[in-house]
Protein backbone atom coordinates (compact mmCIF):
# COMPACT_ATOMS: atom_id res chain seq x y z
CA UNK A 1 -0.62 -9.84 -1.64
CA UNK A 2 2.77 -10.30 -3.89
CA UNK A 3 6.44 -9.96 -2.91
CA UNK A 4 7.73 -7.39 -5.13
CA UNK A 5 10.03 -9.82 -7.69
CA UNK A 6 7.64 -12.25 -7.67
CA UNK A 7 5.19 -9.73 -9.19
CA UNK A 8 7.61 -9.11 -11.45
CA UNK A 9 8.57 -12.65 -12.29
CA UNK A 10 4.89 -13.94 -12.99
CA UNK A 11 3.50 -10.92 -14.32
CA UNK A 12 0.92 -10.88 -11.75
CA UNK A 13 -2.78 -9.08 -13.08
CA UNK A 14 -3.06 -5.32 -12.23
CA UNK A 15 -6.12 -3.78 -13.61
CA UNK A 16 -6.96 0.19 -13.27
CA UNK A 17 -9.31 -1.40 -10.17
CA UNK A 18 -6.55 -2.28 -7.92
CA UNK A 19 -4.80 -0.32 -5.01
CA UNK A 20 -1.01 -1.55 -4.94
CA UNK A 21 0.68 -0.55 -2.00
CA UNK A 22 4.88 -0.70 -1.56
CA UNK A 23 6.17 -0.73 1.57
CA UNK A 24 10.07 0.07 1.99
CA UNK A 25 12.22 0.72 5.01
CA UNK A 26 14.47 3.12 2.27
CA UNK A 27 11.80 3.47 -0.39
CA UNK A 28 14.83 3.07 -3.03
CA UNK A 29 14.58 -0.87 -3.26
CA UNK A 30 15.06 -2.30 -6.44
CA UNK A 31 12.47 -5.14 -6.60
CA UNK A 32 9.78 -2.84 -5.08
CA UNK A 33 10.12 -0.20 -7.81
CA UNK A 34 10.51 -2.43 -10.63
CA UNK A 35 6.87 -3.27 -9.59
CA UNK A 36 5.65 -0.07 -8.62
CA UNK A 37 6.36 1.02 -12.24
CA UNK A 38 4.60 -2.06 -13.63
CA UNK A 39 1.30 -1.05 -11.35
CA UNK A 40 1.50 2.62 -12.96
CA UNK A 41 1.65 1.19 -16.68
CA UNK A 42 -1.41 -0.83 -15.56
CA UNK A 43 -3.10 2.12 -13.88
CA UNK A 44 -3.19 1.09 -10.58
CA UNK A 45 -3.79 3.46 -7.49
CA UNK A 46 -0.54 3.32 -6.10
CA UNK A 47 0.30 3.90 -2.22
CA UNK A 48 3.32 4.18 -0.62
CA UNK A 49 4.77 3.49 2.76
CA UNK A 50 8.34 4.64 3.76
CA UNK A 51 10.69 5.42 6.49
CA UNK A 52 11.93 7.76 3.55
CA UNK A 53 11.04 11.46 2.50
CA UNK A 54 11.94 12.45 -0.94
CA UNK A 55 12.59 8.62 -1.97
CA UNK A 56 12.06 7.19 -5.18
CA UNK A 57 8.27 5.54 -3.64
CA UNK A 58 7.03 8.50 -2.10
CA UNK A 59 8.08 10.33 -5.23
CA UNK A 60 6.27 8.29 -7.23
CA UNK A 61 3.39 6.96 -5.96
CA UNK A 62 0.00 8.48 -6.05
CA UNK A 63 -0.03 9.29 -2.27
CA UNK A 64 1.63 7.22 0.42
CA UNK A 65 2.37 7.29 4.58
CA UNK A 66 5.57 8.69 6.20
CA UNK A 67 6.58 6.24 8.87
CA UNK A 68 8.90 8.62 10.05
CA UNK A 69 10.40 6.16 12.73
CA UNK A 70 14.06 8.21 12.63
CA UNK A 71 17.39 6.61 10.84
CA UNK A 72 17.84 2.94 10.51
CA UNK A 73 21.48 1.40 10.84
CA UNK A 74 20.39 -2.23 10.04
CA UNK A 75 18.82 -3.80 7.49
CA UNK A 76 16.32 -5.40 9.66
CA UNK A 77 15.03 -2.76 11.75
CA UNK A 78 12.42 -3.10 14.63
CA UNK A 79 11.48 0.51 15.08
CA UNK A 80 10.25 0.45 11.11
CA UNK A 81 8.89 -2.96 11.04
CA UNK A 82 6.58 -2.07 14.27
CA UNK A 83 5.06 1.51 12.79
CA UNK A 84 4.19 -0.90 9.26
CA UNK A 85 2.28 -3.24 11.15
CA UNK A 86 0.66 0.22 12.45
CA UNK A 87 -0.09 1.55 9.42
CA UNK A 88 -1.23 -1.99 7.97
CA UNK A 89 -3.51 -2.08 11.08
CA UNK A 90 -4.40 1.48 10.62
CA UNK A 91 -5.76 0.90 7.00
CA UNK A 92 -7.46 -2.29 7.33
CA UNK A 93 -9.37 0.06 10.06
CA UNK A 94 -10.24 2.31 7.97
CA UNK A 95 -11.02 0.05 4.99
CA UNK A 96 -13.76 -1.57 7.32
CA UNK A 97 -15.30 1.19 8.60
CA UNK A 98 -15.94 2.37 4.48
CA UNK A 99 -17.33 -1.15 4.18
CA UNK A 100 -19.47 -0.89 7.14
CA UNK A 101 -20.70 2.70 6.10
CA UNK A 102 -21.72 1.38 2.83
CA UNK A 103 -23.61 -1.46 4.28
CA UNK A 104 -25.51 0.23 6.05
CA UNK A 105 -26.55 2.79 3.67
CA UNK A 106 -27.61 0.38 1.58
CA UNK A 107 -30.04 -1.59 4.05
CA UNK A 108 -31.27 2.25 5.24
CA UNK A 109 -32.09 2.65 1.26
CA UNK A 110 -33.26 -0.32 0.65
CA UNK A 111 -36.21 0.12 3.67
């Protein structure tokens, strides 16, 4: 896991392998596209997650997740933060149960 501008700053590996995922409240911030473009010259898969339809993320990325948790007047903003952690949940869910599935096909095989 990288902060955006530190990705940027170090030029963190990215191989065609990975799964980058950019999270933004807007889905217009700076740091977090500056990366997103370096993940897509290093073929990434590239997921978004956004409070924002039609933004320059969910435009961009290969697929993504619409928080849709309404219009945000501060910068730090409860409603959005609570529907990531969600989603984050939500996909470390689902990223275990493909593990688990895969297990056990291979011990049923493997018999």
């Amino acid at each position: 896991m990288e902060i955006a501008s530190d990705l940027l700053d170090r030029q963190g590996p990215i191989y065609r392998e990975d799964t980058a995922v950019f999270v933004s409240q807007s889905g217009e911030t700076a740091d977090t596209l500056h990366a997103l473009e370096y993940a897509l010259e290093n073929g990434a898969l590239c997921v978004g997650i956004t409070n924002t339809v039609g933004s320059a993320i969910a435009r961009h990325t290969h697929c993504g997740v619409h928080i849709n948790a309404g219009a945000e007047i501060g910068v730090a903003s409860t409603k959005v933060m609570a529907l990531n952690l969600f989603v984050f949940v939500h996909l470390i869910y689902y990223q275990c149960l493909t593990m688990l599935s895969l297990f056990i096909n291979r011990h049923t095989q493997v018999r």
